[in-house]
Amino acid sequence: MPVRFLRNASELADVSMESPLPVRQQGAITTRPADTLLVATLTVDTTARDLLGSTAAELPTLDNCGQYRKLVWLAHRASNTAISYTIRARATDLAGTPLSSGWQTLASGNFATDSANPNWVRLDIPATGDGYYDQYRIEVSVASGTVVLTSKIVGVR
């Protein structure tokens, strides 16, 4: 039996390629362009280092990010080990020089053990509001041992 719909007040029509079901848009449809900024795999140990493996505190993990209102960090850890993270940000001038020394800490915490999805993590940077920072530094470490962390960071305009 074919599927039918009311085309106008008094005409029934069969659904077909020539006569598809009508769809009413509810609200505005918004699309947000996104760019992959980083894909990296790192063996995390007790030394705090960024996702690229650098321990130099002034080097950014991500640069030229001022066009993105938010970053989305998707990560997979090889085991259900708690990983500590710190996310810092700063602004730069037109030449790319930081406006001051040091970083502003946006977030810090742990990827805790979770029985529902133990190895996957998603963090929005910043967690609330918009970012538009030029540089970000994302550091990770574990209390003991090592764990392999694979990260993907996407910038959302």
Coordinates of C-alpha atoms in Angstrom, one line a residue, residues 2-155:
P2 CA 1.6 3.3 -1.0
V3 CA 2.2 6.2 1.4
R4 CA -0.1 9.1 0.8
F5 CA -0.2 12.7 2.0
L6 CA -2.5 15.6 1.7
R7 CA -1.0 17.9 -0.9
N8 CA -3.5 20.7 -0.4
A9 CA -6.9 21.0 1.3
S10 CA -8.6 18.3 -0.8
E11 CA -6.0 16.4 -2.9
L12 CA -4.3 13.2 -1.7
A13 CA -1.0 12.3 -3.4
D14 CA 1.2 9.2 -3.4
V15 CA 4.8 9.6 -2.2
S16 CA 7.1 9.3 -5.2
M17 CA 10.4 10.8 -6.6
E18 CA 8.3 13.4 -8.4
S19 CA 6.1 14.0 -5.4
P20 CA 8.2 13.7 -2.2
L21 CA 6.8 14.2 1.3
P22 CA 6.7 17.9 2.2
V23 CA 9.1 19.0 5.0
R24 CA 8.5 22.0 7.1
Q25 CA 11.6 23.7 8.5
Q26 CA 11.5 24.3 12.2
G27 CA 13.7 27.3 13.0
A28 CA 16.8 28.5 11.3
I29 CA 19.3 25.9 10.0
T30 CA 22.8 26.8 10.8
T31 CA 26.0 25.1 9.7
R32 CA 29.3 25.8 11.2
P33 CA 32.5 25.3 9.2
A34 CA 35.1 23.3 11.1
D35 CA 38.8 22.5 10.4
T36 CA 40.9 19.7 11.7
L37 CA 43.8 21.4 13.5
L38 CA 45.7 18.5 15.0
V39 CA 45.9 14.8 15.0
A40 CA 48.5 13.3 17.2
T41 CA 49.4 10.2 19.2
L42 CA 51.4 10.6 22.4
T43 CA 52.7 8.2 25.1
V44 CA 51.7 10.1 28.2
D45 CA 53.9 9.6 31.3
T46 CA 54.5 11.4 34.6
T47 CA 56.2 14.4 32.9
A48 CA 53.7 17.1 31.9
R49 CA 54.1 17.7 28.1
D50 CA 51.9 19.0 25.4
L51 CA 50.1 16.9 22.8
L52 CA 53.1 17.3 20.5
G53 CA 55.5 16.0 23.1
S54 CA 57.1 19.3 24.0
T55 CA 58.0 20.2 27.6
A56 CA 59.0 23.8 26.8
A57 CA 56.4 25.8 28.7
E58 CA 56.3 28.8 26.3
L59 CA 55.7 26.8 23.1
P60 CA 52.1 26.6 21.9
T61 CA 50.5 23.3 20.9
L62 CA 48.2 25.1 18.5
D63 CA 48.9 28.5 16.8
N64 CA 46.9 30.8 14.5
C65 CA 43.5 29.8 16.1
G66 CA 42.0 33.3 16.4
Q67 CA 39.4 32.6 13.8
Y68 CA 37.8 29.7 15.8
R69 CA 35.2 30.4 18.4
K70 CA 35.6 27.0 20.0
L71 CA 37.9 24.0 19.7
V72 CA 36.7 20.4 20.2
W73 CA 39.2 17.9 21.6
L74 CA 38.4 14.3 20.9
A75 CA 40.7 11.8 22.5
H76 CA 41.1 8.0 22.9
R77 CA 43.3 6.5 25.5
A78 CA 44.6 3.0 25.2
S79 CA 43.7 2.1 28.8
N80 CA 41.2 3.3 31.4
T81 CA 44.1 5.2 33.2
A82 CA 43.2 8.7 34.6
I83 CA 45.0 11.4 32.6
S84 CA 45.5 14.9 34.0
Y85 CA 45.2 17.8 31.6
T86 CA 45.7 21.5 31.6
I87 CA 44.5 23.8 28.8
R88 CA 46.0 27.2 28.5
A89 CA 45.5 30.1 26.0
R90 CA 46.9 33.5 25.1
A91 CA 46.6 36.2 22.5
T92 CA 49.3 37.5 20.2
D93 CA 50.0 40.6 18.2
L94 CA 50.0 40.8 14.4
A95 CA 53.6 39.4 14.2
G96 CA 52.6 36.4 16.3
T97 CA 54.4 37.5 19.5
P98 CA 52.5 36.9 22.7
L99 CA 51.0 40.0 24.3
S100 CA 52.5 39.1 27.6
S101 CA 54.5 36.3 29.2
G102 CA 52.6 33.4 30.6
W103 CA 49.4 31.7 29.8
Q104 CA 45.8 32.0 30.9
T105 CA 44.5 28.7 32.3
L106 CA 41.2 27.8 30.7
A107 CA 40.6 24.4 32.3
S108 CA 42.3 21.6 34.1
G109 CA 41.2 18.3 35.4
N110 CA 41.3 14.5 34.9
F111 CA 40.0 12.2 32.3
A112 CA 38.5 9.9 35.0
T113 CA 37.6 6.3 34.6
D114 CA 34.1 5.9 33.3
S115 CA 32.3 2.6 33.0
A116 CA 30.0 3.7 30.1
N117 CA 32.7 5.0 27.7
P118 CA 36.0 4.3 29.5
N119 CA 38.5 5.3 26.8
W120 CA 36.8 8.1 24.9
V121 CA 36.9 11.8 25.9
R122 CA 35.4 14.9 24.4
L123 CA 36.2 18.4 25.7
D124 CA 35.0 21.8 24.4
I125 CA 37.6 24.5 24.6
P126 CA 36.6 26.8 26.2
A127 CA 33.8 24.9 28.0
T128 CA 31.4 27.8 28.0
G129 CA 31.3 30.9 25.8
D130 CA 33.6 31.7 22.9
G131 CA 37.4 31.5 22.7
Y132 CA 39.0 33.2 19.8
Y133 CA 42.5 32.9 21.4
D134 CA 45.5 32.9 19.1
Q135 CA 47.5 30.2 20.8
Y136 CA 46.6 27.2 23.0
R137 CA 48.8 24.9 25.0
I138 CA 47.4 21.5 26.0
E139 CA 49.4 19.5 28.5
V140 CA 48.8 16.0 29.7
S141 CA 50.4 13.7 32.3
V142 CA 49.6 10.6 34.4
A143 CA 50.3 9.9 38.1
S144 CA 52.3 6.8 37.4
G145 CA 53.1 4.5 34.4
T146 CA 52.3 5.4 30.8
V147 CA 49.3 5.4 28.5
V148 CA 48.9 6.0 24.8
L149 CA 46.6 9.0 24.0
T150 CA 45.4 9.7 20.5
S151 CA 44.0 13.2 20.0
K152 CA 42.1 15.1 17.3
I153 CA 41.4 18.8 17.7
V154 CA 38.8 20.5 15.5
G155 CA 38.4 24.3 15.3

